[in-house]
CSV table of C-alpha atoms and ligand atoms in Angstrom, one decimal:
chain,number,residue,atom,x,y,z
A,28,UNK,CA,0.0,0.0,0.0
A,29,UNK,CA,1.3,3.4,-0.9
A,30,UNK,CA,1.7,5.9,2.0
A,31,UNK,CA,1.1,9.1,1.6
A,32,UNK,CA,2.5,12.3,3.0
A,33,UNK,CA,2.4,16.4,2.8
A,34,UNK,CA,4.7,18.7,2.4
A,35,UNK,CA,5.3,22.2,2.0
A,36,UNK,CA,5.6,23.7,-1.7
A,37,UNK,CA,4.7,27.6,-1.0
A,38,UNK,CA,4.5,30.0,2.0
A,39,UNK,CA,2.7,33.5,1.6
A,40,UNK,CA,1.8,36.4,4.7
A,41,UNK,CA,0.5,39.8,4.6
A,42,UNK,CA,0.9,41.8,7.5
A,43,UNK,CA,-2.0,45.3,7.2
A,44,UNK,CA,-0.2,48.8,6.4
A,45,UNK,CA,-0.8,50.5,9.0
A,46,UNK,CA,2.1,49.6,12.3
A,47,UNK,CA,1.7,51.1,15.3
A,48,UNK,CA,4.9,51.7,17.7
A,49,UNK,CA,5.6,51.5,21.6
A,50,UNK,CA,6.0,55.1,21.7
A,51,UNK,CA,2.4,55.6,19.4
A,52,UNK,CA,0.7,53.6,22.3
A,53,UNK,CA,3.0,55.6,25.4
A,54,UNK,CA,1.5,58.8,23.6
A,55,UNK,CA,-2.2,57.4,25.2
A,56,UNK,CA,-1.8,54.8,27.7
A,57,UNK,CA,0.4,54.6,30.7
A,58,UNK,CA,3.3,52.7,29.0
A,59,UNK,CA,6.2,53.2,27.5
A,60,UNK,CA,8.6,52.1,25.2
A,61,UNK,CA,11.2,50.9,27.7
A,62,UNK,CA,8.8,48.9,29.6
A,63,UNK,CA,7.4,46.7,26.3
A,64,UNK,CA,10.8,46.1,25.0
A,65,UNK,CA,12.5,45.0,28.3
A,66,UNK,CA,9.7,42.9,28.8
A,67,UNK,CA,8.5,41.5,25.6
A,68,UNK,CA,10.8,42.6,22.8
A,69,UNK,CA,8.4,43.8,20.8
A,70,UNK,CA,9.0,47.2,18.8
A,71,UNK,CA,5.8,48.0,16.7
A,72,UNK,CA,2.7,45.9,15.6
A,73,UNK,CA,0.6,45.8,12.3
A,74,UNK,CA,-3.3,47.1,13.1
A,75,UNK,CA,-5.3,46.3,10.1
A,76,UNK,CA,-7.3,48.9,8.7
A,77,UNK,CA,-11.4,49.5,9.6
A,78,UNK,CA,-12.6,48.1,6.0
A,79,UNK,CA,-9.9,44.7,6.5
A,80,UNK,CA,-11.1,41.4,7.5
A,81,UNK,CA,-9.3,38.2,8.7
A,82,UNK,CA,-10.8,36.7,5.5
A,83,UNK,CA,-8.7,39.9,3.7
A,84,UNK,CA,-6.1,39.1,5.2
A,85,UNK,CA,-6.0,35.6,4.5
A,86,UNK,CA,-6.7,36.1,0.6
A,87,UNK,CA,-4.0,38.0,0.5
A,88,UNK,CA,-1.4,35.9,2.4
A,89,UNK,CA,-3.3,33.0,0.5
A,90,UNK,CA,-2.4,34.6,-3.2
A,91,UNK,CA,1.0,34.6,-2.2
A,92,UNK,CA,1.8,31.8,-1.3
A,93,UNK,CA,-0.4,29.6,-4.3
A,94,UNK,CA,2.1,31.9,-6.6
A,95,UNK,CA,5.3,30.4,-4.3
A,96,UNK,CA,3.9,27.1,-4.8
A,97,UNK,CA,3.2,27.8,-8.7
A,98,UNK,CA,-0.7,26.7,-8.7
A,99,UNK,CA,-3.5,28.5,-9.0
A,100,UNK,CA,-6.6,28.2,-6.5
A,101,UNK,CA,-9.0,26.1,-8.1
A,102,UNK,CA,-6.2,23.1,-7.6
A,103,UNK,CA,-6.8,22.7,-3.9
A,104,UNK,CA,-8.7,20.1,-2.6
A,105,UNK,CA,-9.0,22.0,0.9
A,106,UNK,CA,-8.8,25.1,2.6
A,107,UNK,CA,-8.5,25.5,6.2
A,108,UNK,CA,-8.4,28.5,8.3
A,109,UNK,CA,-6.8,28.9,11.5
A,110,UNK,CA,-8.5,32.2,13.3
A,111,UNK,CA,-10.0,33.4,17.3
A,112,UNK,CA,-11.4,36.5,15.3
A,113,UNK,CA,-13.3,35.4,12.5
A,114,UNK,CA,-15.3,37.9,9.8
A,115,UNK,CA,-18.6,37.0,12.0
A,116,UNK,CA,-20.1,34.3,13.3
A,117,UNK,CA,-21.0,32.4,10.2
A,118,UNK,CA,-20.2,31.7,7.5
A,119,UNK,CA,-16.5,30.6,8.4
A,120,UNK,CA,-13.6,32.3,7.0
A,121,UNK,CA,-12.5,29.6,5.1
A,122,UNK,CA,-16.0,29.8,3.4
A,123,UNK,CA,-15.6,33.5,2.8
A,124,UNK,CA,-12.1,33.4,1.6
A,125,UNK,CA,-12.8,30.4,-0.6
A,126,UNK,CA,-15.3,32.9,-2.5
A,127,UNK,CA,-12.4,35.8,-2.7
A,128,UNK,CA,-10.5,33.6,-4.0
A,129,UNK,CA,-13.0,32.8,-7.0
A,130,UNK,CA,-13.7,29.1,-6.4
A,131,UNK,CA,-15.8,26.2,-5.0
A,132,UNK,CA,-16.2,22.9,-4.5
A,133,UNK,CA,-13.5,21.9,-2.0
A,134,UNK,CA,-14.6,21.5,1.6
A,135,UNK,CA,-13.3,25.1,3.8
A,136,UNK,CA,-13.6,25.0,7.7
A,137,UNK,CA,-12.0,27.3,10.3
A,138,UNK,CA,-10.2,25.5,13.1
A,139,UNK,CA,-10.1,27.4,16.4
A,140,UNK,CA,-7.4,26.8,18.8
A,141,UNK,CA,-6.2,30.8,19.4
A,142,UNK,CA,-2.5,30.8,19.0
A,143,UNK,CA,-1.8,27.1,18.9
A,144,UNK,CA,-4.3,27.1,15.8
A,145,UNK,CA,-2.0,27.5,12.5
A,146,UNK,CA,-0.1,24.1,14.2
A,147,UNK,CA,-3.9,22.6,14.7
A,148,UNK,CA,-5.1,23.2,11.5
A,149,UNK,CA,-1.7,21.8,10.2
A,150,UNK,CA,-1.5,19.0,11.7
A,151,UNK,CA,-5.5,19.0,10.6
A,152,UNK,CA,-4.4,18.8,7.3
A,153,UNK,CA,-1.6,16.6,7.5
A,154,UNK,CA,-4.1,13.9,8.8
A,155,UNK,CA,-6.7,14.5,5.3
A,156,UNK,CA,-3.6,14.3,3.3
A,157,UNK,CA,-1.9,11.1,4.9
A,158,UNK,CA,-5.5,9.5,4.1
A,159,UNK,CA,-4.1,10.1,0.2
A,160,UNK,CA,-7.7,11.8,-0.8
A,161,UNK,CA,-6.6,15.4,-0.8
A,162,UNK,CA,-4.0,16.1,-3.1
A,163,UNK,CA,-3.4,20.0,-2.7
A,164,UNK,CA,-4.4,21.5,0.7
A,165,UNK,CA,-4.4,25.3,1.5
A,166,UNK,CA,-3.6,26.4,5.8
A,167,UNK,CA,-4.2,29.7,7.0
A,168,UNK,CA,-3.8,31.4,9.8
A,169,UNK,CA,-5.4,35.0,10.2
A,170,UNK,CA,-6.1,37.0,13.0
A,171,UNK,CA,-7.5,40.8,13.3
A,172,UNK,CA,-6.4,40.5,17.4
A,173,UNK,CA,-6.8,44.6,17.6
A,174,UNK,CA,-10.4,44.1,17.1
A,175,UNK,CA,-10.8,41.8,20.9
A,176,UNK,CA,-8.0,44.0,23.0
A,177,UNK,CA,-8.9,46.5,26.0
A,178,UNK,CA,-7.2,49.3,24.4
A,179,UNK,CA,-7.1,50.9,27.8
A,180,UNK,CA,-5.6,47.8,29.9
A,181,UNK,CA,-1.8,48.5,29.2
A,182,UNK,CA,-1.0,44.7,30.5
A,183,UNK,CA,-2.6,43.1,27.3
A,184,UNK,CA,-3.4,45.5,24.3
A,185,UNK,CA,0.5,46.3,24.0
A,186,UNK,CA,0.9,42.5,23.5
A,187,UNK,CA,-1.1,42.4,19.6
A,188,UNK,CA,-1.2,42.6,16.1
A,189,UNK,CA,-2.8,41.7,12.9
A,190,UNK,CA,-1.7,39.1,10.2
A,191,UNK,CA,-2.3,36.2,8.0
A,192,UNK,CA,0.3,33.2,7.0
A,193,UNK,CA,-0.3,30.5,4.8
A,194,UNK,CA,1.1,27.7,3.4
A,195,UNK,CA,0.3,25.3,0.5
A,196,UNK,CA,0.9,21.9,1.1
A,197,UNK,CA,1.5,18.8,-1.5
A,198,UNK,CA,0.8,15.4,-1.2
A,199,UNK,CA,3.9,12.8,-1.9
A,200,UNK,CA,5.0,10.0,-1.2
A,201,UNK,CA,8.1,11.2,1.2
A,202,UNK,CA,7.7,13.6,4.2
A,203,UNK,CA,7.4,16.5,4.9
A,204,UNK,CA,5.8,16.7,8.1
A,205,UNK,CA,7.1,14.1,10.0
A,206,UNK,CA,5.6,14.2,13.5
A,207,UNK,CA,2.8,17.0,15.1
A,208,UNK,CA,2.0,16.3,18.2
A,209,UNK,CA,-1.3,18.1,19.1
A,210,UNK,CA,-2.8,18.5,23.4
A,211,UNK,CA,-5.1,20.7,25.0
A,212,UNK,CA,-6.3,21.4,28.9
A,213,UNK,CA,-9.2,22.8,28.9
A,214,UNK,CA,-9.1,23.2,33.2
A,215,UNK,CA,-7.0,26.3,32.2
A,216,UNK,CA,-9.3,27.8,30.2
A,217,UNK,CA,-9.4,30.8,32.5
A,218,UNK,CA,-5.7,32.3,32.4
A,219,UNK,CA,-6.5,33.3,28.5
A,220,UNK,CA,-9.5,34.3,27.3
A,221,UNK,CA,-12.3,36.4,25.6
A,222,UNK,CA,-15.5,35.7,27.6
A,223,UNK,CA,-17.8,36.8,25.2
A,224,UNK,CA,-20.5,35.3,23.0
A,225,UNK,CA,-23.7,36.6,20.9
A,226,UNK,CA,-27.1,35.8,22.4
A,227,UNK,CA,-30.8,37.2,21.5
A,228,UNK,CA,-29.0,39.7,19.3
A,229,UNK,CA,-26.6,40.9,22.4
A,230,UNK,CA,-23.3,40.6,23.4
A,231,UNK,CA,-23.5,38.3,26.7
A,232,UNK,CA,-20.1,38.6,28.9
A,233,UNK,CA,-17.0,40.8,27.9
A,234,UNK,CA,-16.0,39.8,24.9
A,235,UNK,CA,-12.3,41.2,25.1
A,236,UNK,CA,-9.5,39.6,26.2
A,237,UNK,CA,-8.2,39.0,29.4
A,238,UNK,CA,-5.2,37.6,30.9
A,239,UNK,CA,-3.3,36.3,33.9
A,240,UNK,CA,0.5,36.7,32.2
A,241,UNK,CA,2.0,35.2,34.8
A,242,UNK,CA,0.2,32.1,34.6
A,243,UNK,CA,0.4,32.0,30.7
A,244,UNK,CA,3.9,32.5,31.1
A,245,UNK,CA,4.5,29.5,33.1
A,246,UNK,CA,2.6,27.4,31.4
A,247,UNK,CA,3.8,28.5,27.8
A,248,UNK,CA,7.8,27.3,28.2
A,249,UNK,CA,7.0,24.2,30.1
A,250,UNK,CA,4.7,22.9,27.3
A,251,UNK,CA,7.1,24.1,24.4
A,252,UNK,CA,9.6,22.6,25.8
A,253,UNK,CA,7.5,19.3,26.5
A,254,UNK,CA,6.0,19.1,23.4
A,255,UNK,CA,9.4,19.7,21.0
A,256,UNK,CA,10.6,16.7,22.5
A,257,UNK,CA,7.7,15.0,22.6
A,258,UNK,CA,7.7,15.2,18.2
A,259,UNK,CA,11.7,15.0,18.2
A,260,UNK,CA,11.2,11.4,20.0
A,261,UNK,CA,8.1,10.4,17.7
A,262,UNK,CA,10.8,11.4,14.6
A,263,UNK,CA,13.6,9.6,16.1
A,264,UNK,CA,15.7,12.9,15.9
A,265,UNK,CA,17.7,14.7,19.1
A,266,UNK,CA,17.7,18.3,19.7
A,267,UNK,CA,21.0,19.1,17.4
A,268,UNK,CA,19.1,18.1,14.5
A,269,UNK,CA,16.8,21.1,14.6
A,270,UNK,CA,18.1,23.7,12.3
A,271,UNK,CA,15.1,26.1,12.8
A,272,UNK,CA,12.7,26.4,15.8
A,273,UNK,CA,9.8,28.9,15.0
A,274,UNK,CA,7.2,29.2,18.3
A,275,UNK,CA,4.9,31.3,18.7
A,276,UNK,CA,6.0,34.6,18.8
A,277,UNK,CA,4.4,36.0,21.9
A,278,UNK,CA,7.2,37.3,24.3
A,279,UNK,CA,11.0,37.4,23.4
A,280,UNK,CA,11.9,36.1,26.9
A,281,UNK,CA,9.3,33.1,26.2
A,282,UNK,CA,11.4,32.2,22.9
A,283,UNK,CA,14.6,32.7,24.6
A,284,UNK,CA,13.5,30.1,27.7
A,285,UNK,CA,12.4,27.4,25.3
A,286,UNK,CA,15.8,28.0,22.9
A,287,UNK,CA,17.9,27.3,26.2
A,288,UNK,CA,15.9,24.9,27.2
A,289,UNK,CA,16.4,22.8,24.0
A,290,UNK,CA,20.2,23.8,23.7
A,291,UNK,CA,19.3,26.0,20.9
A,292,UNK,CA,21.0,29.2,20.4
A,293,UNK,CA,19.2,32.1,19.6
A,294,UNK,CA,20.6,32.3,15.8
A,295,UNK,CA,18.4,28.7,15.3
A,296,UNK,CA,15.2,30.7,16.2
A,297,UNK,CA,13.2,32.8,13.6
A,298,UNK,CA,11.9,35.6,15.8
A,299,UNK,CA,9.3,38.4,14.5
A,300,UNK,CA,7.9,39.0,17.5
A,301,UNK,CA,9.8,42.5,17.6
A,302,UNK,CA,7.7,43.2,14.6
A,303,UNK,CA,4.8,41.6,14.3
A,304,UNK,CA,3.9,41.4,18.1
A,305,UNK,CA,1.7,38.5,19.4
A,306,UNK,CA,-0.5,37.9,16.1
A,307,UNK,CA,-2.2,34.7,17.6
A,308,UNK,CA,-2.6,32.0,14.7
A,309,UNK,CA,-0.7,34.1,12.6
A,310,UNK,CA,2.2,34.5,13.9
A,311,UNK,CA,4.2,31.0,13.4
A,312,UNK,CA,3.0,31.0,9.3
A,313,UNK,CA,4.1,34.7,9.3
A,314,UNK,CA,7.5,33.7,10.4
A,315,UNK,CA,7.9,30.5,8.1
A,316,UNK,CA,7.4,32.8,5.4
A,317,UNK,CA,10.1,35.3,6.5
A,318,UNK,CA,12.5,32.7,7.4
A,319,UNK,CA,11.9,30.9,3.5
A,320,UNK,CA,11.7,33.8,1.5
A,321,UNK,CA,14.8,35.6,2.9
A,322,UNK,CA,16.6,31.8,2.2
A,323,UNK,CA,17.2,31.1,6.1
A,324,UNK,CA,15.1,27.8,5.1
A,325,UNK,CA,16.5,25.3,3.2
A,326,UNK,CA,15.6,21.7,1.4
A,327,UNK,CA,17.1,19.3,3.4
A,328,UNK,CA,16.8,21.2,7.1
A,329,UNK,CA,14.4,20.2,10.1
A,330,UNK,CA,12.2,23.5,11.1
A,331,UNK,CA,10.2,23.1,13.9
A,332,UNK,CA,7.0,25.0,14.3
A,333,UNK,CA,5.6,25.4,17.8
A,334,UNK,CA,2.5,26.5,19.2
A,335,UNK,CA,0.8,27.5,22.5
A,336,UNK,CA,-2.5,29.1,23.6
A,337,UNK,CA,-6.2,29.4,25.0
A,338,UNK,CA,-7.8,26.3,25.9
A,339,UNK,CA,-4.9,25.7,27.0
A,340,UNK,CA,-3.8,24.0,23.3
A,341,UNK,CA,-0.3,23.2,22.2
A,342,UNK,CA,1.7,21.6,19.6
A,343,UNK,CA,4.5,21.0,17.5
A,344,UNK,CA,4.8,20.6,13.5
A,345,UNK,CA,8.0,19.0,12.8
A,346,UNK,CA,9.2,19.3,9.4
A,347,UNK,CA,11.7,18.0,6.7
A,348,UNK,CA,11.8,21.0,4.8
B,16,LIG,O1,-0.2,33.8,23.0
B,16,LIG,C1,-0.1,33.7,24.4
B,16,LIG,C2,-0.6,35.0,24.9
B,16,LIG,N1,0.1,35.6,25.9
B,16,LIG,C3,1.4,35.5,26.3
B,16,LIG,O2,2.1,34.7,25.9
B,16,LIG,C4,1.8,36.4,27.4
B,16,LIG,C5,2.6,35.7,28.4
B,16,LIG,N2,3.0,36.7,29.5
B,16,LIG,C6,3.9,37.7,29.3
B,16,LIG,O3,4.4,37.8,28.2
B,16,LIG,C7,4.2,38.5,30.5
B,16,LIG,O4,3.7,37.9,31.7
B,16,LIG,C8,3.7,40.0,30.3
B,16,LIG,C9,4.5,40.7,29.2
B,16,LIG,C10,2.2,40.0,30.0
B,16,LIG,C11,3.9,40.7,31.7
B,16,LIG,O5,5.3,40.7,32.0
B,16,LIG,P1,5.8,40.5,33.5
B,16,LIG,O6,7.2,40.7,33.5
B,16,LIG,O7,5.2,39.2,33.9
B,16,LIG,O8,5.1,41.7,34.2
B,16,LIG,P2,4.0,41.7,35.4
B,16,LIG,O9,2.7,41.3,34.8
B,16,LIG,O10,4.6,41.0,36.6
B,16,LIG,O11,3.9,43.2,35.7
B,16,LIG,C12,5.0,44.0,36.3
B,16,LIG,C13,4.6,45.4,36.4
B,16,LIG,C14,3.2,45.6,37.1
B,16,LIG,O12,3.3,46.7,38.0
B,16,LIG,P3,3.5,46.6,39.6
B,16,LIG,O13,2.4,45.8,40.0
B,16,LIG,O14,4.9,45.9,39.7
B,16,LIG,O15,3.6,48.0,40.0
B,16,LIG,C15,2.3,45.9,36.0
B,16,LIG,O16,1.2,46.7,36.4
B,16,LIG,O17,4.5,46.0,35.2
B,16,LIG,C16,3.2,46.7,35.1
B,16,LIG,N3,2.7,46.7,33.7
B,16,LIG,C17,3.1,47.6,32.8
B,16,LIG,N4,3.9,48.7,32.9
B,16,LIG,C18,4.0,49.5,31.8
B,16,LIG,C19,2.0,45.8,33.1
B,16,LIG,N5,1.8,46.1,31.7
B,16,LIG,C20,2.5,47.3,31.6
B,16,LIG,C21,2.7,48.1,30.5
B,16,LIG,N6,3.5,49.2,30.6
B,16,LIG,N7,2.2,47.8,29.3
C-alpha cells in the first residue's frame, strides 16, 4: 500500500499597512517604550485597517503563497483557516475566503485553537492528506487581534497585532511533516481568554480579552519545551538536529527560555515578534514565510514549528523542509 505524506511547496503572509509603535501607544496609555521592550521585545505591531477582514487578510497571504507554490486556487482540494477572530459568526472564514478567492467545490472550515491554531489546523491537514484523498491542501492562519483587545488595559493590548500566514501543502510519497503532536487542557481555560458570545441579538459577557500573564507564562515554556521533544522522539531525531525552531512569537523572553531549554542558540530561532507582536494564529506562518523567503530555510533542514494558547492548546509541526 502506498503511503502518503504532505509537504510544504509555498508559503505567503500579509501583514496590514498601518504599524503602530511602543511610543504611538505611550502617547495614550500609561506605557512606555522601555517597559514593552524590556519585557516582551516587541518594537511596533501591524493594526489592520477599519474596511480589513481576517478573510482579507487571508486572501491575500493565500495569493502569495499559491504563486510560491506555482498553482492556482481552483487546484486545492481544501482550505482551512486557523483564526480566534473570525469575519462573523458564520459563515466561516474559510467559506468567505474560498469565495475571494473565486472558487468552490472543495470543503473550507475554520479550526479554532487561538494561537496554537495554525499548528492545529496543520496537523488537521496533515491527517486528510496522509488518508491520500486530498492532493493539494491550503492552511491559513489570520487574526484581526486589535479588534478583541482592551485598548485601555496596558497589560494586554501592548501585547497584539494583525496578520495572516499561509502555506500550501503537496501530497507525496516522502515527508514533509514528519511528526505534530497536538494537546489541549481545557481546566486552564481561565488564564486566557475572551468571555464573550452573541445571544438574543446581544453581546452576553465581555467579549475582550483578558489575561493572567504570569500564569500564561509559566505554562507557555514548560509545554514548548515538552512538546518539542515530545515530536523529536516520535521522529527519532535529538535536539542538534533542529536547524530552525519557530514558536509562537508572543514574548521574546518566552522564545529565549524554550531556545535554552532545547540547547538551541538564539541564531536557530526565527523571531518576528519585535515586529509583528503577538499575532495569535498568525504568527508562526508569518515567520515561516520570512524565514523561507529571505533563504534562512533550506531543502534538506528540520524547522520546527511550535504553538501555544487558550484552551490551553499546544503543539509542535516538525518538518523535513
Ligand atoms: O499567546 C499567548 C498569549 N500571551 C502571552 O504569551 C503572554 C505571556 N505573558 C507575558 O508575556 C508577560 O507575563 C507579560 C509581558 C504580560 C507581563 O510581563 P511581567 O514581567 O510578567 O510583568 P508583570 O505582569 O509582573 O507586571 C509587572 C509590572 C506591574 O506593575 P507593579 O504591580 O509591579 O507595580 C504591572 O502593572 O508592570 C506593570 N505593567 C506595565 N507597565 C508598563 C503591566 N503592563 C505594563 C505596560 N507598561 N504595558
Amino acid at each position: 500500500m502506498t503511503a502518503f505524506h504532505s509537504r510544504i511547496i509555498g508559503t505567503g503572509s500579509y501583514l496590514p499597512e498601518k504599524t503602530v509603535t511602543n511610543a504611538d501607544l505611550a502617547a495614550t496609555l500609561d506605557t512606555s517604550d522601555e517597559w514593552i521592550r524590556q519585557r516582551t521585545g516587541i518594537c511596533q505591531r501591524h493594526i489592520a485597517a477599519e474596511h480589513e477582514n481576517a478573510s482579507d487578510l487571508a486572501l491575500k497571504a493565500s495569493q502569495r503563497a499559491l504563486e510560491a507554490a506555482g498553482i492556482s486556487a481552483d487546484r486545492l482540494d481544501l482550505i482551512i483557516v486557523a483564526t480566534s477572530t473570525p469575519d462573523m459568526v458564520f459563515p466561516s472564514t474559510a467559506c468567505i475566503l474560498q469565495a475571494k478567492l473565486g472558487v468552490r467545490g472543495m470543503p473550507a472550515f475554520d479550526v479554532q485553537a487561538v494561537c496554537s491554531g495554525f499548528v492545529y489546523a496543520l496537523a488537521t491537514a496533515d491527517q486528510f492528506m496522509r488518508s491520500g484523498r486530498y492532493e493539494h491542501v491550503l492552511v491559513v492562519g489570520a487574526e484581526v487581534f486589535s479588534r478583541i483587545l482592551d485598548w485601555e488595559d496596558r497589560g494586554t493590548c501592548v501585547l497584539f497585532g494583525d496578520g495572516a500566514g499561509a502555506v500550501v501543502l503537496e501530497r507525496g510519497s516522502t515527508p514533509g511533516i514528519l511528526a505534530a503532536p497536538l494537546h489541549a487542557d481545557g481546566s486552564h481555560a481561565g488564564i486566557l481568554s475572551v468571555p464573550g458570545s452573541v445571544c438574543g441579538g446581544k453581546i452576553s459577557g465581555r467579549p475582550l480579552l483578558q489575561m493572567d500573564g504570569t500564569a500564561v507564562f509559566k505554562f507557555a515554556v514548560k509545554v514548548l519545551e515538552e512538546v518539542a521533544l515530545e515530536a523529536l522522539a516520535e521522529a527519532g531525531l535529538q535536539k542538534s538536529d533542529i536547524d530552525w525552531l519557530i514558536p509562537h512569537q508572543a514574548n521574546i523572553r518566552i522564545l529565549q527560555a524554550t531556545a535554552k531549554k532545547l540547547g538551541l542558540s538564539m541564531e536557530r530561532v526565527i523571531t518576528t515578534v519585535d515586529r509583528h507582536a503577538n499575532t495569535s494564529a498568525a504568527s508562526v506562518p508569518l515567520a515561516l514565510d520570512e524565514a523561507v523567503r529571505d533563504g534562512r530555510i533550506k531543502r534538506g533542514q528540520h524547522v520546527m514549528l511550535e504553538g501555544v494558547g487558550g484552551g490551553f492548546t499546544w503543539g509542535a509541526i516538525l518538518i523535513k523542509w
